[in-house]
């Protein structure tokens, strides 16, 4: 495994980080607790020392399972990354910015963006309890909250860092303009954003800005929620409550399928899977600090970790880029 310093912090994160959205179950067609915990254990065994989660993932379930999985392990060897700012239980008392209606057990659950100082502190304490720890390595706002001044949110993070409950603070899904505003109050460690072979818009402004300011970039959805593994084109049936039924509709699936067929020989020549090739390509892109990869069982976790061992030549990287240009 490769380990990388995150921006201006002293945090050393595994280049491939365990992304714990899917094990929460909501929006992913459910979860299986034993397999999820096995996946976390396998990740740790294979050098993935960093785990990224959020209270919203499974409405607390993801954090609880991680807490159970790491219980008794050397906490100093694990980096826990979590978030705040998505409220679903009505504790915001009508404040905040409505985001969307989530579904659980057939019921609609209104989710709000809410990042007031009081709520940041409240959510942090709840996350510490669920994760079974007394500090978070990186605490991130989950989505921008237009109802709360950015300075207020950053002041809360600054306070938590002073108290030793948080080692570093970052943002997620922030624009460059929002990052600049946040930086007036607090030096940001990172921005967690969506990035993949099919979604490279951050290369235009966010990557240059982050490189200029020594801010880390944490990437989620590098495999576009499984689309770039190629499995969808062979086993295309998804559960009815799986959000990917709608998510995949934004892509020209025939073009994506043809692109994957073009680059698959590179993976096969290295006895690797398409998902490993995609993950490794992502870790090698300029400005990218670490890449999140989800796994719902031990086998997937091991495969993700092994992707870092894949060696790609400059010619192979150039070929992939040429195919991406054709993909448009």
Tab-separated table of N, CA and C in Angstrom, residues 194-310:
chain	number	residue	atom	x	y	z
A	194	UNK	N	-16.494	14.209	-5.962
A	194	UNK	CA	-16.713	13.145	-6.945
A	194	UNK	C	-15.744	13.318	-8.111
A	195	UNK	N	-15.120	12.199	-8.521
A	195	UNK	CA	-14.165	12.255	-9.633
A	195	UNK	C	-14.007	10.855	-10.202
A	196	UNK	N	-14.010	10.755	-11.499
A	196	UNK	CA	-13.833	9.450	-12.141
A	196	UNK	C	-13.406	9.650	-13.588
A	197	UNK	N	-13.158	8.559	-14.282
A	197	UNK	CA	-12.860	8.616	-15.713
A	197	UNK	C	-13.982	9.296	-16.485
A	198	UNK	N	-15.204	9.197	-15.962
A	198	UNK	CA	-16.365	9.764	-16.648
A	198	UNK	C	-16.735	11.150	-16.123
A	199	UNK	N	-16.059	11.589	-15.087
A	199	UNK	CA	-16.405	12.857	-14.447
A	199	UNK	C	-15.124	13.547	-13.997
A	200	UNK	N	-14.540	14.365	-14.881
A	200	UNK	CA	-13.227	14.964	-14.628
A	200	UNK	C	-13.289	16.488	-14.514
A	201	UNK	N	-14.438	17.021	-14.195
A	201	UNK	CA	-14.610	18.475	-14.189
A	201	UNK	C	-13.710	19.177	-13.172
A	202	UNK	N	-13.338	18.504	-12.085
A	202	UNK	CA	-12.508	19.161	-11.065
A	202	UNK	C	-11.114	19.509	-11.593
A	203	UNK	N	-10.727	18.902	-12.706
A	203	UNK	CA	-9.405	19.190	-13.269
A	203	UNK	C	-9.297	20.635	-13.768
A	204	UNK	N	-10.442	21.254	-14.031
A	204	UNK	CA	-10.437	22.615	-14.578
A	204	UNK	C	-10.077	23.675	-13.548
A	205	UNK	N	-10.595	23.532	-12.320
A	205	UNK	CA	-10.346	24.576	-11.327
A	205	UNK	C	-9.949	24.059	-9.946
A	206	UNK	N	-10.619	23.015	-9.471
A	206	UNK	CA	-10.355	22.531	-8.118
A	206	UNK	C	-8.957	21.942	-7.963
A	207	UNK	N	-8.521	21.157	-8.933
A	207	UNK	CA	-7.187	20.562	-8.849
A	207	UNK	C	-6.094	21.637	-8.834
A	208	UNK	N	-6.101	22.594	-9.779
A	208	UNK	CA	-5.072	23.648	-9.734
A	208	UNK	C	-5.088	24.438	-8.421
A	209	UNK	N	-6.278	24.782	-7.934
A	209	UNK	CA	-6.381	25.541	-6.687
A	209	UNK	C	-5.833	24.727	-5.516
A	210	UNK	N	-6.164	23.451	-5.463
A	210	UNK	CA	-5.713	22.606	-4.357
A	210	UNK	C	-4.200	22.419	-4.383
A	211	UNK	N	-3.648	22.286	-5.574
A	211	UNK	CA	-2.201	22.160	-5.683
A	211	UNK	C	-1.510	23.450	-5.245
A	212	UNK	N	-2.100	24.567	-5.620
A	212	UNK	CA	-1.533	25.874	-5.283
A	212	UNK	C	-1.556	26.123	-3.772
A	213	UNK	N	-2.596	25.648	-3.100
A	213	UNK	CA	-2.776	25.918	-1.665
A	213	UNK	C	-2.383	24.739	-0.783
A	214	UNK	N	-1.855	23.672	-1.379
A	214	UNK	CA	-1.472	22.465	-0.642
A	214	UNK	C	-2.653	21.895	0.145
A	215	UNK	N	-3.765	21.772	-0.548
A	215	UNK	CA	-4.976	21.195	0.026
A	215	UNK	C	-5.197	19.815	-0.591
A	216	UNK	N	-5.484	18.843	0.236
A	216	UNK	CA	-5.682	17.489	-0.267
A	216	UNK	C	-6.992	17.338	-1.022
A	217	UNK	N	-7.022	16.382	-1.937
A	217	UNK	CA	-8.258	16.027	-2.631
A	217	UNK	C	-8.547	14.555	-2.364
A	218	UNK	N	-9.701	14.315	-1.762
A	218	UNK	CA	-10.164	12.955	-1.505
A	218	UNK	C	-11.258	12.663	-2.522
A	219	UNK	N	-11.104	11.579	-3.244
A	219	UNK	CA	-12.013	11.265	-4.353
A	219	UNK	C	-13.029	10.191	-3.958
A	220	UNK	N	-14.297	10.478	-4.231
A	220	UNK	CA	-15.305	9.418	-4.084
A	220	UNK	C	-15.929	9.104	-5.445
A	221	UNK	N	-16.577	7.971	-5.531
A	221	UNK	CA	-17.193	7.463	-6.766
A	221	UNK	C	-16.208	7.311	-7.917
A	222	UNK	N	-14.992	6.805	-7.681
A	222	UNK	CA	-14.041	6.637	-8.779
A	222	UNK	C	-14.505	5.591	-9.798
A	223	UNK	N	-15.343	4.654	-9.346
A	223	UNK	CA	-15.859	3.622	-10.246
A	223	UNK	C	-17.310	3.888	-10.622
A	224	UNK	N	-17.732	5.142	-10.400
A	224	UNK	CA	-19.113	5.555	-10.715
A	224	UNK	C	-20.118	4.539	-10.186
A	225	UNK	N	-19.944	4.263	-8.880
A	225	UNK	CA	-20.885	3.412	-8.134
A	225	UNK	C	-21.023	2.027	-8.762
A	226	UNK	N	-19.915	1.558	-9.317
A	226	UNK	CA	-19.875	0.202	-9.864
A	226	UNK	C	-19.955	0.127	-11.367
A	227	UNK	N	-20.338	1.213	-12.024
A	227	UNK	CA	-20.498	1.181	-13.476
A	227	UNK	C	-19.185	0.840	-14.173
A	228	UNK	N	-18.063	1.410	-13.686
A	228	UNK	CA	-16.775	1.212	-14.349
A	228	UNK	C	-16.115	-0.126	-13.990
A	229	UNK	N	-16.772	-0.939	-13.186
A	229	UNK	CA	-16.254	-2.299	-12.954
A	229	UNK	C	-16.594	-3.208	-14.128
A	230	UNK	N	-17.573	-2.784	-14.933
A	230	UNK	CA	-18.014	-3.606	-16.058
A	230	UNK	C	-19.060	-4.633	-15.693
A	231	UNK	N	-19.276	-4.849	-14.388
A	231	UNK	CA	-20.211	-5.893	-13.951
A	231	UNK	C	-21.648	-5.585	-14.361
A	232	UNK	N	-21.965	-4.301	-14.409
A	232	UNK	CA	-23.337	-3.919	-14.737
A	232	UNK	C	-23.734	-4.433	-16.114
A	233	UNK	N	-22.778	-4.483	-17.029
A	233	UNK	CA	-23.081	-4.903	-18.394
A	233	UNK	C	-23.192	-6.422	-18.530
A	234	UNK	N	-22.806	-7.125	-17.466
A	234	UNK	CA	-22.912	-8.588	-17.473
A	234	UNK	C	-23.984	-9.073	-16.506
A	235	UNK	N	-24.145	-8.309	-15.410
A	235	UNK	CA	-25.156	-8.667	-14.401
A	235	UNK	C	-25.946	-7.398	-14.096
A	236	UNK	N	-26.776	-6.984	-15.030
A	236	UNK	CA	-27.366	-5.644	-14.971
A	236	UNK	C	-28.562	-5.506	-14.035
A	237	UNK	N	-28.999	-6.582	-13.397
A	237	UNK	CA	-30.180	-6.488	-12.550
A	237	UNK	C	-29.816	-5.903	-11.190
A	238	UNK	N	-30.445	-4.769	-10.846
A	238	UNK	CA	-30.258	-4.140	-9.550
A	238	UNK	C	-31.564	-4.220	-8.768
A	239	UNK	N	-31.485	-4.196	-7.451
A	239	UNK	CA	-32.689	-4.202	-6.629
A	239	UNK	C	-33.477	-2.917	-6.883
A	240	UNK	N	-34.790	-3.003	-6.695
A	240	UNK	CA	-35.657	-1.863	-7.007
A	240	UNK	C	-35.303	-0.610	-6.210
A	241	UNK	N	-34.830	-0.790	-4.958
A	241	UNK	CA	-34.531	0.372	-4.119
A	241	UNK	C	-33.075	0.809	-4.216
A	242	UNK	N	-32.372	0.284	-5.206
A	242	UNK	CA	-30.976	0.682	-5.423
A	242	UNK	C	-30.964	1.975	-6.232
A	243	UNK	N	-30.357	3.043	-5.662
A	243	UNK	CA	-30.388	4.350	-6.305
A	243	UNK	C	-29.679	4.371	-7.653
A	244	UNK	N	-28.861	3.359	-7.924
A	244	UNK	CA	-28.112	3.343	-9.179
A	244	UNK	C	-29.003	3.123	-10.399
A	245	UNK	N	-30.217	2.623	-10.187
A	245	UNK	CA	-31.151	2.474	-11.314
A	245	UNK	C	-31.343	3.819	-12.013
A	246	UNK	N	-31.434	4.888	-11.237
A	246	UNK	CA	-31.575	6.216	-11.813
A	246	UNK	C	-30.242	6.870	-12.109
A	247	UNK	N	-29.259	6.599	-11.240
A	247	UNK	CA	-27.957	7.259	-11.369
A	247	UNK	C	-27.285	6.931	-12.696
A	248	UNK	N	-27.340	5.683	-13.122
A	248	UNK	CA	-26.654	5.263	-14.342
A	248	UNK	C	-27.277	5.871	-15.597
A	249	UNK	N	-28.508	6.371	-15.491
A	249	UNK	CA	-29.199	6.892	-16.676
A	249	UNK	C	-28.552	8.166	-17.222
A	250	UNK	N	-27.662	8.802	-16.453
A	250	UNK	CA	-27.019	10.034	-16.924
A	250	UNK	C	-25.926	9.763	-17.954
A	251	UNK	N	-25.494	8.490	-18.062
A	251	UNK	CA	-24.399	8.144	-18.954
A	251	UNK	C	-24.903	7.495	-20.245
A	252	UNK	N	-24.112	7.649	-21.309
A	252	UNK	CA	-24.359	6.917	-22.548
A	252	UNK	C	-23.778	5.526	-22.342
A	253	UNK	N	-24.618	4.592	-21.928
A	253	UNK	CA	-24.142	3.283	-21.493
A	253	UNK	C	-23.463	2.490	-22.601
A	254	UNK	N	-23.901	2.676	-23.838
A	254	UNK	CA	-23.249	1.958	-24.945
A	254	UNK	C	-21.819	2.463	-25.142
A	255	UNK	N	-21.621	3.773	-25.021
A	255	UNK	CA	-20.272	4.333	-25.148
A	255	UNK	C	-19.378	3.881	-23.997
A	256	UNK	N	-19.943	3.846	-22.802
A	256	UNK	CA	-19.171	3.398	-21.636
A	256	UNK	C	-18.757	1.938	-21.799
A	257	UNK	N	-19.692	1.137	-22.260
A	257	UNK	CA	-19.400	-0.280	-22.479
A	257	UNK	C	-18.267	-0.450	-23.497
A	258	UNK	N	-18.323	0.302	-24.581
A	258	UNK	CA	-17.289	0.214	-25.619
A	258	UNK	C	-15.936	0.685	-25.081
A	259	UNK	N	-15.953	1.737	-24.256
A	259	UNK	CA	-14.711	2.243	-23.659
A	259	UNK	C	-14.079	1.174	-22.770
A	260	UNK	N	-14.881	0.546	-21.947
A	260	UNK	CA	-14.356	-0.483	-21.042
A	260	UNK	C	-13.778	-1.665	-21.820
A	261	UNK	N	-14.416	-2.005	-22.915
A	261	UNK	CA	-13.901	-3.099	-23.748
A	261	UNK	C	-12.546	-2.731	-24.364
A	262	UNK	N	-12.350	-1.427	-24.607
A	262	UNK	CA	-11.094	-0.962	-25.197
A	262	UNK	C	-9.930	-1.023	-24.211
A	263	UNK	N	-10.208	-0.690	-22.939
A	263	UNK	CA	-9.109	-0.663	-21.960
A	263	UNK	C	-8.956	-1.975	-21.185
A	264	UNK	N	-9.936	-2.858	-21.297
A	264	UNK	CA	-9.872	-4.122	-20.545
A	264	UNK	C	-8.628	-4.963	-20.847
A	265	UNK	N	-8.135	-4.971	-22.108
A	265	UNK	CA	-6.910	-5.751	-22.374
A	265	UNK	C	-5.715	-5.323	-21.517
A	266	UNK	N	-5.647	-4.059	-21.124
A	266	UNK	CA	-4.568	-3.604	-20.248
A	266	UNK	C	-4.671	-4.313	-18.907
A	267	UNK	N	-5.892	-4.377	-18.386
A	267	UNK	CA	-6.104	-5.053	-17.102
A	267	UNK	C	-5.760	-6.536	-17.207
A	268	UNK	N	-6.242	-7.173	-18.273
A	268	UNK	CA	-6.001	-8.606	-18.441
A	268	UNK	C	-4.517	-8.918	-18.579
A	269	UNK	N	-3.781	-8.033	-19.224
A	269	UNK	CA	-2.344	-8.262	-19.407
A	269	UNK	C	-1.589	-8.249	-18.085
A	270	UNK	N	-2.223	-7.684	-17.053
A	270	UNK	CA	-1.592	-7.601	-15.740
A	270	UNK	C	-2.290	-8.511	-14.722
A	271	UNK	N	-3.148	-9.400	-15.243
A	271	UNK	CA	-3.932	-10.288	-14.374
A	271	UNK	C	-4.719	-9.489	-13.335
A	272	UNK	N	-5.258	-8.383	-13.786
A	272	UNK	CA	-6.023	-7.500	-12.909
A	272	UNK	C	-7.452	-7.360	-13.436
A	273	UNK	N	-8.321	-6.862	-12.576
A	273	UNK	CA	-9.703	-6.610	-12.985
A	273	UNK	C	-9.834	-5.192	-13.507
A	274	UNK	N	-10.939	-4.925	-14.176
A	274	UNK	CA	-11.217	-3.571	-14.645
A	274	UNK	C	-11.267	-2.597	-13.471
A	275	UNK	N	-11.905	-3.013	-12.383
A	275	UNK	CA	-12.024	-2.113	-11.233
A	275	UNK	C	-10.655	-1.763	-10.665
A	276	UNK	N	-9.738	-2.711	-10.667
A	276	UNK	CA	-8.387	-2.418	-10.182
A	276	UNK	C	-7.666	-1.438	-11.097
A	277	UNK	N	-7.853	-1.609	-12.400
A	277	UNK	CA	-7.252	-0.684	-13.362
A	277	UNK	C	-7.809	0.724	-13.164
A	278	UNK	N	-9.116	0.830	-12.997
A	278	UNK	CA	-9.759	2.129	-12.814
A	278	UNK	C	-9.278	2.793	-11.521
A	279	UNK	N	-9.209	2.018	-10.449
A	279	UNK	CA	-8.749	2.562	-9.173
A	279	UNK	C	-7.314	3.071	-9.272
A	280	UNK	N	-6.440	2.239	-9.873
A	280	UNK	CA	-5.041	2.631	-9.961
A	280	UNK	C	-4.867	3.875	-10.835
A	281	UNK	N	-5.588	3.931	-11.945
A	281	UNK	CA	-5.545	5.120	-12.812
A	281	UNK	C	-5.907	6.365	-12.000
A	282	UNK	N	-6.931	6.245	-11.176
A	282	UNK	CA	-7.406	7.390	-10.402
A	282	UNK	C	-6.353	7.856	-9.407
A	283	UNK	N	-5.687	6.920	-8.742
A	283	UNK	CA	-4.664	7.301	-7.754
A	283	UNK	C	-3.484	8.007	-8.402
A	284	UNK	N	-3.296	7.815	-9.702
A	284	UNK	CA	-2.137	8.383	-10.405
A	284	UNK	C	-2.415	9.735	-11.048
A	285	UNK	N	-3.626	10.241	-10.903
A	285	UNK	CA	-3.959	11.526	-11.513
A	285	UNK	C	-3.416	12.686	-10.677
A	286	UNK	N	-2.920	13.745	-11.327
A	286	UNK	CA	-2.329	14.886	-10.616
A	286	UNK	C	-3.273	15.504	-9.589
A	287	UNK	N	-2.740	15.765	-8.413
A	287	UNK	CA	-3.499	16.453	-7.379
A	287	UNK	C	-4.350	15.563	-6.497
A	288	UNK	N	-4.516	14.309	-6.879
A	288	UNK	CA	-5.374	13.408	-6.107
A	288	UNK	C	-4.593	12.836	-4.926
A	289	UNK	N	-5.120	13.005	-3.721
A	289	UNK	CA	-4.444	12.511	-2.518
A	289	UNK	C	-4.780	11.048	-2.271
A	290	UNK	N	-6.053	10.780	-2.027
A	290	UNK	CA	-6.482	9.395	-1.795
A	290	UNK	C	-7.792	9.142	-2.522
A	291	UNK	N	-8.061	7.867	-2.747
A	291	UNK	CA	-9.245	7.457	-3.501
A	291	UNK	C	-10.085	6.517	-2.649
A	292	UNK	N	-11.370	6.817	-2.520
A	292	UNK	CA	-12.271	5.961	-1.754
A	292	UNK	C	-12.756	4.803	-2.616
A	293	UNK	N	-12.779	3.634	-2.007
A	293	UNK	CA	-13.301	2.451	-2.694
A	293	UNK	C	-14.143	1.660	-1.709
A	294	UNK	N	-15.388	1.453	-2.043
A	294	UNK	CA	-16.280	0.700	-1.174
A	294	UNK	C	-16.131	-0.797	-1.381
A	295	UNK	N	-16.466	-1.554	-0.342
A	295	UNK	CA	-16.434	-3.016	-0.432
A	295	UNK	C	-17.473	-3.568	0.532
A	296	UNK	N	-18.299	-4.480	0.039
A	296	UNK	CA	-19.358	-5.022	0.883
A	296	UNK	C	-19.021	-6.410	1.409
A	297	UNK	N	-17.842	-6.927	0.997
A	297	UNK	CA	-17.373	-8.200	1.541
A	297	UNK	C	-15.847	-8.228	1.488
A	298	UNK	N	-15.258	-9.234	2.120
A	298	UNK	CA	-13.797	-9.300	2.231
A	298	UNK	C	-13.126	-9.427	0.874
A	299	UNK	N	-13.707	-10.196	-0.029
A	299	UNK	CA	-13.092	-10.403	-1.343
A	299	UNK	C	-12.962	-9.087	-2.099
A	300	UNK	N	-14.007	-8.274	-2.075
A	300	UNK	CA	-13.958	-6.970	-2.741
A	300	UNK	C	-12.916	-6.072	-2.083
A	301	UNK	N	-12.837	-6.112	-0.763
A	301	UNK	CA	-11.881	-5.278	-0.034
A	301	UNK	C	-10.443	-5.638	-0.403
A	302	UNK	N	-10.159	-6.912	-0.495
A	302	UNK	CA	-8.809	-7.372	-0.843
A	302	UNK	C	-8.459	-6.951	-2.270
A	303	UNK	N	-9.424	-7.095	-3.169
A	303	UNK	CA	-9.197	-6.704	-4.560
A	303	UNK	C	-8.914	-5.207	-4.665
A	304	UNK	N	-9.659	-4.398	-3.910
A	304	UNK	CA	-9.433	-2.950	-3.933
A	304	UNK	C	-8.028	-2.606	-3.446
A	305	UNK	N	-7.631	-3.219	-2.340
A	305	UNK	CA	-6.314	-2.925	-1.768
A	305	UNK	C	-5.196	-3.309	-2.732
A	306	UNK	N	-5.379	-4.421	-3.436
A	306	UNK	CA	-4.344	-4.911	-4.351
A	306	UNK	C	-4.186	-4.031	-5.586
A	307	UNK	N	-5.155	-3.158	-5.839
A	307	UNK	CA	-5.076	-2.287	-7.018
A	307	UNK	C	-3.854	-1.379	-6.972
A	308	UNK	N	-3.410	-1.048	-5.781
A	308	UNK	CA	-2.270	-0.134	-5.657
A	308	UNK	C	-0.983	-0.753	-6.204
A	309	UNK	N	-0.937	-2.073	-6.302
A	309	UNK	CA	0.262	-2.764	-6.788
A	309	UNK	C	0.351	-2.784	-8.309
A	310	UNK	N	-0.701	-2.311	-8.959
A	310	UNK	CA	-0.743	-2.319	-10.417
A	310	UNK	C	0.222	-1.265	-10.976
